[in-house]
GROMACS .gro file of C-alpha atoms in nm:
model
  501
    1UNK     CA    1  -0.633   4.902  -1.338
    2UNK     CA    2  -0.738   4.781  -1.680
    3UNK     CA    3  -1.026   5.025  -1.693
    4UNK     CA    4  -0.792   5.327  -1.677
    5UNK     CA    5  -0.566   5.206  -1.956
    6UNK     CA    6  -0.607   5.216  -2.330
    7UNK     CA    7  -0.851   4.950  -2.435
    8UNK     CA    8  -0.610   4.801  -2.688
    9UNK     CA    9  -0.410   4.660  -2.397
   10UNK     CA   10  -0.580   4.331  -2.317
   11UNK     CA   11  -0.340   4.208  -2.049
   12UNK     CA   12  -0.121   4.474  -1.889
   13UNK     CA   13   0.124   4.474  -1.603
   14UNK     CA   14   0.194   4.804  -1.427
   15UNK     CA   15   0.562   4.862  -1.371
   16UNK     CA   16   0.598   5.235  -1.285
   17UNK     CA   17   0.382   5.537  -1.210
   18UNK     CA   18   0.471   5.905  -1.197
   19UNK     CA   19   0.338   6.260  -1.215
   20UNK     CA   20   0.484   6.530  -1.439
   21UNK     CA   21   0.242   6.794  -1.315
   22UNK     CA   22  -0.082   6.799  -1.120
   23UNK     CA   23  -0.282   6.759  -1.440
   24UNK     CA   24  -0.047   6.516  -1.622
   25UNK     CA   25  -0.020   6.174  -1.466
   26UNK     CA   26   0.103   5.855  -1.634
   27UNK     CA   27   0.118   5.480  -1.583
   28UNK     CA   28   0.378   5.261  -1.750
   29UNK     CA   29   0.256   4.916  -1.849
   30UNK     CA   30   0.421   4.621  -2.016
   31UNK     CA   31   0.265   4.401  -2.280
   32UNK     CA   32   0.561   4.288  -2.487
   33UNK     CA   33   0.672   4.652  -2.503
   34UNK     CA   34   0.685   4.927  -2.246
   35UNK     CA   35   0.401   5.175  -2.305
   36UNK     CA   36   0.302   5.498  -2.134
   37UNK     CA   37  -0.064   5.578  -2.069
   38UNK     CA   38  -0.219   5.904  -1.956
   39UNK     CA   39  -0.446   5.865  -1.655
   40UNK     CA   40  -0.735   6.092  -1.561
   41UNK     CA   41  -0.740   6.266  -1.223
   42UNK     CA   42  -1.021   6.057  -1.065
   43UNK     CA   43  -0.871   5.729  -1.184
   44UNK     CA   44  -0.528   5.836  -1.060
   45UNK     CA   45  -0.664   5.906  -0.712
   46UNK     CA   46  -0.828   5.563  -0.707
   47UNK     CA   47  -0.519   5.380  -0.825
   48UNK     CA   48  -0.221   5.557  -0.668
   49UNK     CA   49  -0.098   5.697  -0.341
   50UNK     CA   50   0.144   5.977  -0.258
   51UNK     CA   51   0.464   5.878  -0.078
   52UNK     CA   52   0.661   6.080   0.176
   53UNK     CA   53   0.937   6.153  -0.074
   54UNK     CA   54   0.692   6.315  -0.312
   55UNK     CA   55   0.680   6.031  -0.564
   56UNK     CA   56   0.376   5.818  -0.642
   57UNK     CA   57   0.324   5.442  -0.602
   58UNK     CA   58   0.051   5.212  -0.727
   59UNK     CA   59  -0.189   5.069  -0.471
   60UNK     CA   60  -0.120   4.698  -0.507
   61UNK     CA   61  -0.032   4.386  -0.320
   62UNK     CA   62   0.285   4.382  -0.529
   63UNK     CA   63   0.590   4.593  -0.446
   64UNK     CA   64   0.637   4.822  -0.745
   65UNK     CA   65   0.902   5.067  -0.846
   66UNK     CA   66   0.796   5.429  -0.804
   67UNK     CA   67   0.987   5.710  -0.970
   68UNK     CA   68   0.978   6.087  -0.979
   69UNK     CA   69   0.887   6.281  -1.290
   70UNK     CA   70   1.085   6.164  -1.595
   71UNK     CA   71   1.219   6.393  -1.862
   72UNK     CA   72   0.999   6.232  -2.126
   73UNK     CA   73   0.650   6.091  -2.125
   74UNK     CA   74   0.654   5.871  -2.432
   75UNK     CA   75   0.839   5.544  -2.472
   76UNK     CA   76   0.795   5.229  -2.680
   77UNK     CA   77   1.123   5.037  -2.649
   78UNK     CA   78   1.135   4.663  -2.571
   79UNK     CA   79   1.111   4.582  -2.204
   80UNK     CA   80   1.419   4.420  -2.049
   81UNK     CA   81   1.286   4.334  -1.708
   82UNK     CA   82   1.005   4.118  -1.586
   83UNK     CA   83   0.691   4.327  -1.534
   84UNK     CA   84   0.543   4.337  -1.187
   85UNK     CA   85   0.182   4.235  -1.161
   86UNK     CA   86  -0.023   4.525  -1.037
   87UNK     CA   87  -0.377   4.398  -1.038
   88UNK     CA   88  -0.549   4.264  -0.731
   89UNK     CA   89  -0.820   4.094  -0.936
   90UNK     CA   90  -0.788   3.851  -1.224
   91UNK     CA   91  -0.560   3.970  -1.501
   92UNK     CA   92  -0.819   3.894  -1.765
   93UNK     CA   93  -1.159   3.736  -1.792
   94UNK     CA   94  -1.017   3.459  -2.009
   95UNK     CA   95  -0.643   3.428  -1.941
   96UNK     CA   96  -0.542   3.374  -1.580
   97UNK     CA   97  -0.184   3.450  -1.482
   98UNK     CA   98   0.000   3.115  -1.459
   99UNK     CA   99   0.338   3.080  -1.289
  100UNK     CA  100   0.549   2.764  -1.293
  101UNK     CA  101   0.825   2.742  -1.033
  102UNK     CA  102   1.110   2.516  -1.142
  103UNK     CA  103   1.265   2.444  -1.480
  104UNK     CA  104   1.313   2.069  -1.458
  105UNK     CA  105   1.150   1.826  -1.703
  106UNK     CA  106   0.806   1.851  -1.541
  107UNK     CA  107   0.791   2.230  -1.525
  108UNK     CA  108   0.915   2.269  -1.880
  109UNK     CA  109   0.657   2.021  -2.011
  110UNK     CA  110   0.377   2.222  -1.846
  111UNK     CA  111   0.511   2.537  -2.014
  112UNK     CA  112   0.546   2.370  -2.356
  113UNK     CA  113   0.199   2.216  -2.334
  114UNK     CA  114   0.038   2.549  -2.253
  115UNK     CA  115   0.236   2.740  -2.517
  116UNK     CA  116   0.145   2.490  -2.790
  117UNK     CA  117  -0.221   2.556  -2.711
  118UNK     CA  118  -0.197   2.934  -2.700
  119UNK     CA  119  -0.211   2.972  -2.322
  120UNK     CA  120   0.045   3.219  -2.181
  121UNK     CA  121   0.248   3.118  -1.876
  122UNK     CA  122   0.578   3.211  -1.716
  123UNK     CA  123   0.837   2.970  -1.575
  124UNK     CA  124   1.075   3.091  -1.302
  125UNK     CA  125   1.405   2.907  -1.256
  126UNK     CA  126   1.672   2.981  -0.996
  127UNK     CA  127   1.965   2.871  -1.214
  128UNK     CA  128   2.146   3.165  -1.380
  129UNK     CA  129   2.102   3.034  -1.735
  130UNK     CA  130   2.027   2.729  -1.946
  131UNK     CA  131   2.400   2.651  -1.949
  132UNK     CA  132   2.420   2.616  -1.572
  133UNK     CA  133   2.533   2.280  -1.437
  134UNK     CA  134   2.597   2.149  -1.787
  135UNK     CA  135   2.777   1.840  -1.657
  136UNK     CA  136   2.521   1.752  -1.391
  137UNK     CA  137   2.252   1.489  -1.432
  138UNK     CA  138   2.276   1.165  -1.622
  139UNK     CA  139   2.064   0.984  -1.877
  140UNK     CA  140   1.688   0.951  -1.860
  141UNK     CA  141   1.516   0.649  -2.012
  142UNK     CA  142   1.173   0.762  -2.123
  143UNK     CA  143   0.873   0.533  -2.144
  144UNK     CA  144   0.619   0.536  -2.425
  145UNK     CA  145   0.318   0.617  -2.207
  146UNK     CA  146   0.488   0.874  -1.980
  147UNK     CA  147   0.801   1.066  -2.081
  148UNK     CA  148   0.765   1.000  -2.454
  149UNK     CA  149   0.399   1.104  -2.444
  150UNK     CA  150   0.504   1.456  -2.341
  151UNK     CA  151   0.687   1.484  -2.673
  152UNK     CA  152   0.420   1.318  -2.888
  153UNK     CA  153   0.129   1.521  -2.756
  154UNK     CA  154   0.322   1.842  -2.815
  155UNK     CA  155   0.428   1.765  -3.171
  156UNK     CA  156   0.791   1.701  -3.070
  157UNK     CA  157   0.816   1.328  -3.142
  158UNK     CA  158   1.062   1.380  -3.428
  159UNK     CA  159   1.282   1.594  -3.202
  160UNK     CA  160   1.285   1.320  -2.942
  161UNK     CA  161   1.377   1.054  -3.197
  162UNK     CA  162   1.652   1.280  -3.329
  163UNK     CA  163   1.814   1.342  -2.991
  164UNK     CA  164   1.745   1.019  -2.800
  165UNK     CA  165   1.934   0.691  -2.824
  166UNK     CA  166   1.738   0.370  -2.862
  167UNK     CA  167   1.894   0.027  -2.888
  168UNK     CA  168   2.259   0.028  -2.781
  169UNK     CA  169   2.207   0.291  -2.510
  170UNK     CA  170   1.944   0.066  -2.348
  171UNK     CA  171   2.205  -0.201  -2.278
  172UNK     CA  172   2.201  -0.302  -1.910
  173UNK     CA  173   2.428  -0.507  -1.687
  174UNK     CA  174   2.380  -0.624  -1.329
  175UNK     CA  175   2.674  -0.761  -1.135
  176UNK     CA  176   2.837  -0.789  -0.795
  177UNK     CA  177   3.144  -0.609  -0.671
  178UNK     CA  178   3.365  -0.819  -0.900
  179UNK     CA  179   3.214  -0.640  -1.201
  180UNK     CA  180   3.127  -0.963  -1.383
  181UNK     CA  181   2.774  -0.940  -1.531
  182UNK     CA  182   2.517  -1.181  -1.392
  183UNK     CA  183   2.247  -1.034  -1.613
  184UNK     CA  184   2.336  -0.870  -1.944
  185UNK     CA  185   2.062  -0.713  -2.153
  186UNK     CA  186   2.120  -0.598  -2.509
  187UNK     CA  187   1.865  -0.436  -2.735
  188UNK     CA  188   1.851  -0.372  -3.105
  189UNK     CA  189   1.744  -0.034  -3.236
  190UNK     CA  190   1.371  -0.062  -3.318
  191UNK     CA  191   1.270  -0.072  -3.682
  192UNK     CA  192   1.104   0.235  -3.831
  193UNK     CA  193   1.162   0.426  -3.505
  194UNK     CA  194   0.880   0.235  -3.338
  195UNK     CA  195   0.949   0.314  -2.971
  196UNK     CA  196   0.643   0.155  -2.808
  197UNK     CA  197   0.850  -0.125  -2.653
  198UNK     CA  198   1.161   0.085  -2.596
  199UNK     CA  199   1.287   0.321  -2.330
  200UNK     CA  200   1.527   0.535  -2.532
  201UNK     CA  201   1.792   0.724  -2.337
  202UNK     CA  202   1.833   1.099  -2.355
  203UNK     CA  203   2.077   1.314  -2.160
  204UNK     CA  204   1.908   1.544  -1.909
  205UNK     CA  205   2.094   1.842  -2.059
  206UNK     CA  206   1.974   1.758  -2.412
  207UNK     CA  207   1.618   1.706  -2.289
  208UNK     CA  208   1.618   2.056  -2.142
  209UNK     CA  209   1.754   2.207  -2.462
  210UNK     CA  210   1.484   2.040  -2.674
  211UNK     CA  211   1.203   2.160  -2.448
  212UNK     CA  212   1.344   2.513  -2.421
  213UNK     CA  213   1.362   2.538  -2.800
  214UNK     CA  214   0.985   2.480  -2.814
  215UNK     CA  215   0.888   2.790  -2.610
  216UNK     CA  216   0.954   3.164  -2.647
  217UNK     CA  217   1.276   3.260  -2.464
  218UNK     CA  218   1.096   3.534  -2.272
  219UNK     CA  219   0.861   3.280  -2.112
  220UNK     CA  220   1.147   3.142  -1.902
  221UNK     CA  221   1.292   3.372  -1.635
  222UNK     CA  222   1.639   3.257  -1.531
  223UNK     CA  223   1.814   3.361  -1.209
  224UNK     CA  224   1.484   3.391  -1.021
  225UNK     CA  225   1.507   3.227  -0.681
  226UNK     CA  226   1.173   3.219  -0.502
  227UNK     CA  227   1.208   3.339  -0.141
  228UNK     CA  228   0.847   3.363  -0.024
  229UNK     CA  229   0.486   3.296  -0.124
  230UNK     CA  230   0.192   3.484   0.026
  231UNK     CA  231  -0.160   3.344  -0.024
  232UNK     CA  232  -0.415   3.609  -0.120
  233UNK     CA  233  -0.790   3.605  -0.177
  234UNK     CA  234  -0.961   3.405  -0.453
  235UNK     CA  235  -0.675   3.151  -0.479
  236UNK     CA  236  -0.419   3.409  -0.588
  237UNK     CA  237  -0.061   3.410  -0.459
  238UNK     CA  238   0.200   3.681  -0.430
  239UNK     CA  239   0.550   3.560  -0.521
  240UNK     CA  240   0.868   3.730  -0.404
  241UNK     CA  241   1.203   3.652  -0.565
  242UNK     CA  242   1.556   3.717  -0.442
  243UNK     CA  243   1.619   3.970  -0.721
  244UNK     CA  244   1.341   4.194  -0.590
  245UNK     CA  245   1.062   4.091  -0.825
  246UNK     CA  246   0.719   4.062  -0.665
  247UNK     CA  247   0.426   3.939  -0.873
  248UNK     CA  248   0.074   3.807  -0.823
  249UNK     CA  249  -0.055   3.498  -1.003
  250UNK     CA  250  -0.387   3.319  -1.037
  251UNK     CA  251  -0.251   2.966  -1.087
  252UNK     CA  252   0.072   2.851  -0.922
  253UNK     CA  253   0.244   2.527  -1.026
  254UNK     CA  254   0.512   2.394  -0.792
  255UNK     CA  255   0.761   2.203  -1.005
  256UNK     CA  256   1.050   2.292  -0.778
  257UNK     CA  257   1.169   1.951  -0.670
  258UNK     CA  258   1.248   1.780  -0.342
  259UNK     CA  259   1.286   2.095  -0.134
  260UNK     CA  260   0.984   2.267  -0.284
  261UNK     CA  261   0.892   2.609  -0.151
  262UNK     CA  262   0.542   2.561  -0.288
  263UNK     CA  263   0.467   2.232  -0.109
  264UNK     CA  264   0.409   2.395   0.236
  265UNK     CA  265   0.110   2.578   0.086
  266UNK     CA  266  -0.074   2.248   0.051
  267UNK     CA  267   0.099   1.992   0.273
  268UNK     CA  268   0.311   1.973   0.592
  269UNK     CA  269   0.507   1.676   0.451
  270UNK     CA  270   0.884   1.707   0.438
  271UNK     CA  271   1.138   1.478   0.267
  272UNK     CA  272   1.260   1.185   0.478
  273UNK     CA  273   1.609   1.041   0.462
  274UNK     CA  274   1.636   0.693   0.309
  275UNK     CA  275   1.941   0.603   0.516
  276UNK     CA  276   2.135   0.593   0.189
  277UNK     CA  277   2.397   0.844   0.078
  278UNK     CA  278   2.700   0.862  -0.147
  279UNK     CA  279   2.855   1.046  -0.436
  280UNK     CA  280   2.804   1.129  -0.801
  281UNK     CA  281   3.129   1.129  -0.996
  282UNK     CA  282   3.214   1.116  -1.366
  283UNK     CA  283   3.495   1.062  -1.614
  284UNK     CA  284   3.510   1.291  -1.919
  285UNK     CA  285   3.504   1.135  -2.267
  286UNK     CA  286   3.867   1.219  -2.343
  287UNK     CA  287   3.977   1.013  -2.041
  288UNK     CA  288   3.742   0.721  -2.110
  289UNK     CA  289   3.885   0.682  -2.461
  290UNK     CA  290   4.248   0.654  -2.350
  291UNK     CA  291   4.405   0.312  -2.418
  292UNK     CA  292   4.504   0.271  -2.052
  293UNK     CA  293   4.137   0.301  -1.954
  294UNK     CA  294   4.008   0.039  -2.194
  295UNK     CA  295   3.914  -0.185  -1.901
  296UNK     CA  296   3.669   0.080  -1.779
  297UNK     CA  297   3.531   0.138  -2.129
  298UNK     CA  298   3.468  -0.233  -2.187
  299UNK     CA  299   3.328  -0.304  -1.841
  300UNK     CA  300   3.052  -0.043  -1.846
  301UNK     CA  301   2.922  -0.118  -2.196
  302UNK     CA  302   2.716   0.124  -2.403
  303UNK     CA  303   2.437   0.184  -2.153
  304UNK     CA  304   2.410   0.128  -1.778
  305UNK     CA  305   2.574  -0.102  -1.525
  306UNK     CA  306   2.455  -0.176  -1.171
  307UNK     CA  307   2.704  -0.338  -0.934
  308UNK     CA  308   2.536  -0.419  -0.601
  309UNK     CA  309   2.672  -0.608  -0.302
  310UNK     CA  310   2.703  -0.587   0.076
  311UNK     CA  311   2.474  -0.285   0.112
  312UNK     CA  312   2.660  -0.079  -0.148
  313UNK     CA  313   2.609   0.012  -0.512
  314UNK     CA  314   2.838   0.130  -0.791
  315UNK     CA  315   2.622   0.228  -1.089
  316UNK     CA  316   2.739   0.376  -1.420
  317UNK     CA  317   2.578   0.546  -1.721
  318UNK     CA  318   2.733   0.636  -2.053
  319UNK     CA  319   2.600   0.975  -2.162
  320UNK     CA  320   2.544   1.079  -2.521
  321UNK     CA  321   2.853   1.302  -2.524
  322UNK     CA  322   3.076   1.015  -2.409
  323UNK     CA  323   3.103   1.120  -2.045
  324UNK     CA  324   3.056   0.826  -1.807
  325UNK     CA  325   2.875   0.903  -1.485
  326UNK     CA  326   2.880   0.690  -1.171
  327UNK     CA  327   2.666   0.687  -0.858
  328UNK     CA  328   2.825   0.533  -0.548
  329UNK     CA  329   2.561   0.473  -0.282
  330UNK     CA  330   2.586   0.304   0.057
  331UNK     CA  331   2.398   0.292   0.384
  332UNK     CA  332   2.516   0.555   0.630
  333UNK     CA  333   2.384   0.826   0.865
  334UNK     CA  334   2.288   1.158   0.709
  335UNK     CA  335   2.592   1.308   0.879
  336UNK     CA  336   2.824   1.121   0.638
  337UNK     CA  337   2.995   1.380   0.421
  338UNK     CA  338   3.199   1.374   0.103
  339UNK     CA  339   3.513   1.579   0.166
  340UNK     CA  340   3.525   1.910  -0.021
  341UNK     CA  341   3.884   1.852  -0.131
  342UNK     CA  342   3.857   1.627  -0.439
  343UNK     CA  343   4.170   1.426  -0.362
  344UNK     CA  344   4.051   1.359  -0.011
  345UNK     CA  345   3.705   1.270  -0.149
  346UNK     CA  346   3.865   1.016  -0.383
  347UNK     CA  347   4.063   0.867  -0.094
  348UNK     CA  348   3.743   0.822   0.109
  349UNK     CA  349   3.561   0.656  -0.183
  350UNK     CA  350   3.851   0.424  -0.268
  351UNK     CA  351   3.861   0.314   0.095
  352UNK     CA  352   3.485   0.256   0.096
  353UNK     CA  353   3.508   0.034  -0.215
  354UNK     CA  354   3.856  -0.106  -0.148
  355UNK     CA  355   3.768  -0.470  -0.228
  356UNK     CA  356   3.564  -0.395  -0.542
  357UNK     CA  357   3.675  -0.452  -0.904
  358UNK     CA  358   4.005  -0.283  -0.997
  359UNK     CA  359   3.844  -0.090  -1.283
  360UNK     CA  360   3.595   0.063  -1.038
  361UNK     CA  361   3.878   0.188  -0.814
  362UNK     CA  362   4.054   0.329  -1.120
  363UNK     CA  363   3.731   0.503  -1.219
  364UNK     CA  364   3.731   0.683  -0.883
  365UNK     CA  365   4.098   0.776  -0.916
  366UNK     CA  366   4.063   0.936  -1.262
  367UNK     CA  367   3.725   1.101  -1.197
  368UNK     CA  368   3.678   1.465  -1.292
  369UNK     CA  369   3.775   1.662  -0.982
  370UNK     CA  370   3.546   1.948  -1.084
  371UNK     CA  371   3.238   1.724  -1.088
  372UNK     CA  372   3.211   1.540  -0.756
  373UNK     CA  373   2.884   1.578  -0.564
  374UNK     CA  374   2.732   1.450  -0.241
  375UNK     CA  375   2.410   1.259  -0.315
  376UNK     CA  376   2.199   1.162  -0.010
  377UNK     CA  377   1.862   1.008  -0.100
  378UNK     CA  378   1.530   1.139   0.030
  379UNK     CA  379   1.166   1.049  -0.024
  380UNK     CA  380   0.816   1.168   0.060
  381UNK     CA  381   0.593   0.921   0.246
  382UNK     CA  382   0.436   0.668   0.014
  383UNK     CA  383   0.076   0.776  -0.035
  384UNK     CA  384   0.149   1.146   0.018
  385UNK     CA  385  -0.172   1.346  -0.041
  386UNK     CA  386  -0.328   1.681   0.040
  387UNK     CA  387  -0.673   1.838   0.021
  388UNK     CA  388  -0.684   2.058  -0.286
  389UNK     CA  389  -0.605   2.424  -0.226
  390UNK     CA  390  -0.738   2.683  -0.472
  391UNK     CA  391  -0.488   2.833  -0.712
  392UNK     CA  392  -0.195   2.601  -0.642
  393UNK     CA  393  -0.080   2.250  -0.725
  394UNK     CA  394   0.238   2.038  -0.734
  395UNK     CA  395   0.401   1.806  -0.985
  396UNK     CA  396   0.706   1.580  -0.998
  397UNK     CA  397   0.934   1.549  -0.696
  398UNK     CA  398   0.750   1.833  -0.524
  399UNK     CA  399   0.444   1.604  -0.513
  400UNK     CA  400   0.586   1.249  -0.498
  401UNK     CA  401   0.960   1.247  -0.428
  402UNK     CA  402   1.117   0.903  -0.452
  403UNK     CA  403   1.460   0.750  -0.503
  404UNK     CA  404   1.595   0.697  -0.858
  405UNK     CA  405   1.591   0.318  -0.821
  406UNK     CA  406   1.319   0.255  -1.076
  407UNK     CA  407   1.400   0.523  -1.333
  408UNK     CA  408   1.051   0.667  -1.283
  409UNK     CA  409   1.109   1.016  -1.145
  410UNK     CA  410   1.151   1.204  -1.473
  411UNK     CA  411   0.887   0.992  -1.647
  412UNK     CA  412   0.630   1.070  -1.378
  413UNK     CA  413   0.722   1.440  -1.374
  414UNK     CA  414   0.678   1.466  -1.751
  415UNK     CA  415   0.349   1.277  -1.738
  416UNK     CA  416   0.234   1.511  -1.461
  417UNK     CA  417   0.340   1.802  -1.680
  418UNK     CA  418   0.155   1.699  -1.994
  419UNK     CA  419  -0.162   1.606  -1.805
  420UNK     CA  420  -0.171   1.922  -1.595
  421UNK     CA  421  -0.090   2.133  -1.900
  422UNK     CA  422  -0.383   1.980  -2.087
  423UNK     CA  423  -0.618   2.033  -1.791
  424UNK     CA  424  -0.518   2.398  -1.759
  425UNK     CA  425  -0.540   2.455  -2.133
  426UNK     CA  426  -0.889   2.305  -2.135
  427UNK     CA  427  -1.028   2.510  -1.846
  428UNK     CA  428  -0.873   2.833  -1.975
  429UNK     CA  429  -0.996   2.780  -2.331
  430UNK     CA  430  -1.347   2.715  -2.195
  431UNK     CA  431  -1.328   3.024  -1.975
  432UNK     CA  432  -1.384   2.823  -1.657
  433UNK     CA  433  -1.308   3.006  -1.334
  434UNK     CA  434  -1.352   2.965  -0.961
  435UNK     CA  435  -1.500   2.637  -0.843
  436UNK     CA  436  -1.522   2.483  -1.191
  437UNK     CA  437  -1.154   2.542  -1.260
  438UNK     CA  438  -1.048   2.420  -0.918
  439UNK     CA  439  -1.263   2.107  -0.946
  440UNK     CA  440  -1.087   2.010  -1.270
  441UNK     CA  441  -0.743   2.056  -1.113
  442UNK     CA  442  -0.848   1.866  -0.798
  443UNK     CA  443  -0.971   1.571  -1.006
  444UNK     CA  444  -0.638   1.556  -1.188
  445UNK     CA  445  -0.445   1.581  -0.859
  446UNK     CA  446  -0.616   1.274  -0.718
  447UNK     CA  447  -0.529   1.073  -1.028
  448UNK     CA  448  -0.169   1.195  -1.021
  449UNK     CA  449  -0.121   1.118  -0.651
  450UNK     CA  450  -0.267   0.767  -0.683
  451UNK     CA  451  -0.025   0.695  -0.966
  452UNK     CA  452   0.265   0.836  -0.766
  453UNK     CA  453   0.178   0.616  -0.467
  454UNK     CA  454   0.190   0.301  -0.678
  455UNK     CA  455   0.526   0.385  -0.835
  456UNK     CA  456   0.680   0.506  -0.508
  457UNK     CA  457   0.601   0.172  -0.344
  458UNK     CA  458   0.772  -0.019  -0.625
  459UNK     CA  459   1.070   0.216  -0.619
  460UNK     CA  460   1.121   0.164  -0.247
  461UNK     CA  461   1.127  -0.214  -0.304
  462UNK     CA  462   1.390  -0.173  -0.578
  463UNK     CA  463   1.614   0.034  -0.352
  464UNK     CA  464   1.594  -0.228  -0.078
  465UNK     CA  465   1.674  -0.504  -0.327
  466UNK     CA  466   1.979  -0.323  -0.460
  467UNK     CA  467   2.127  -0.231  -0.121
  468UNK     CA  468   2.034  -0.561   0.042
  469UNK     CA  469   2.308  -0.764   0.216
  470UNK     CA  470   2.219  -1.051  -0.020
  471UNK     CA  471   2.260  -0.843  -0.339
  472UNK     CA  472   2.316  -0.893  -0.628
  473UNK     CA  473   2.081  -1.196  -0.594
  474UNK     CA  474   1.803  -0.977  -0.450
  475UNK     CA  475   1.852  -0.728  -0.732
  476UNK     CA  476   1.812  -1.000  -0.993
  477UNK     CA  477   1.502  -1.132  -0.816
  478UNK     CA  478   1.354  -0.782  -0.807
  479UNK     CA  479   1.427  -0.737  -1.177
  480UNK     CA  480   1.235  -1.057  -1.251
  481UNK     CA  481   0.942  -0.927  -1.046
  482UNK     CA  482   0.932  -0.610  -1.255
  483UNK     CA  483   0.934  -0.822  -1.570
  484UNK     CA  484   0.648  -1.032  -1.438
  485UNK     CA  485   0.448  -0.715  -1.365
  486UNK     CA  486   0.444  -0.651  -1.738
  487UNK     CA  487   0.676  -0.350  -1.756
  488UNK     CA  488   0.853  -0.506  -2.052
  489UNK     CA  489   0.730  -0.653  -2.380
  490UNK     CA  490   0.693  -1.030  -2.409
  491UNK     CA  491   1.000  -1.049  -2.631
  492UNK     CA  492   1.197  -0.853  -2.371
  493UNK     CA  493   1.074  -1.079  -2.091
  494UNK     CA  494   1.193  -1.390  -2.272
  495UNK     CA  495   1.525  -1.232  -2.362
  496UNK     CA  496   1.593  -1.126  -2.005
  497UNK     CA  497   1.502  -1.471  -1.874
  498UNK     CA  498   1.749  -1.627  -2.118
  499UNK     CA  499   2.017  -1.372  -2.028
  500UNK     CA  500   2.025  -1.452  -1.656
  501UNK     CA  501   2.274  -1.720  -1.559
   0.00000   0.00000   0.00000
């Protein structure tokens, strides 16, 4: 279609076609603004087809709107809808159409990385807006070489330092069901904001806001639930969304989590149940600060607490806004359900933890009844791999889903995002296409999957240690193993050894 449009339009998406008379035919395209272009008779016959209702439609793999003759044939107002891709070939000789499905940390990092290097891409997210699920998701502790790297390499290090919490927020406690710490780790805020040996905490909500502020608002399409993907020739894919949008892309990035709709394009693997389920609950800051809840406030500390015993866990996090979140996990069949009625849900949880510390039972009783969620745990087989498929790849949980028992999920997703973003930016800037482009992506995939296999194995061991019948002893032993593997600085290793009684 590009050959029949004005040459000043470098990348155009056809959105409507119509005929005002036999000799006056027009195509509407979108490139930031909606523009109308006159089309010659021969080009029109090549590009469009007559429908039974007398209107015209563009010949395309995409489903496009077709309208009858409008009252005007000139228009240059801003476009308010997502343009439908109308080209069966590549959109441009130098800029392939890139779609990212999923607006979690990994998907957003891919988008930011590409945008910072002048490569256009579009992210599609099923949530209605950036404010959706504002109270869901806890803190993320980001490592220097993984999560933090995504900020540094995109010129956002100062933003991360501004919004993250190093030092006090990294405090950690491990205990049994009595709530008395067996291991208590405290950390000082690093001097001169040197975060190499720190894992600063940042709320998931704040992380999303920082990354969104680094990209043009129009590059993120909210309220777009992907319903189907159709592979086409030359590695292209046709995407259909629940709101009626159909578009064709050259590079498809699946960053859509555990139940990825993109994964089946490359792998038959499906998430497997860990045999562990439970609930996420939280107490709002105004309740935590009440004098009668001082026992809760003092018990959880400024960071995280992990109480593990008898195959159960009660873990807490203090978020940056003062809300305290808790995850209550236990071994049970997948059929175990958290009652929908919040009062009944609290009764079930209190009964499940009836002989645990009194402050933990109180936490359940005063929990926010509007923020109680069932949280079964799933994983992809350790060592999950696939032969590379042209035009599509996966990152984050879509590629290597694992439990949250090592704090690695978000870090890996963000590392996947920065690395893939850099690979795509490199091949696009060099004008690589076809086999050369796919070879670069395939090489990165192998590296990413090998890394995911290593971390997934360690994460599985941590889950078993925490929910072991001999916990919290097994949890402490596992923590020492992680220290010995060199995940902490030497000073941290010595401090943790001295802190364990």
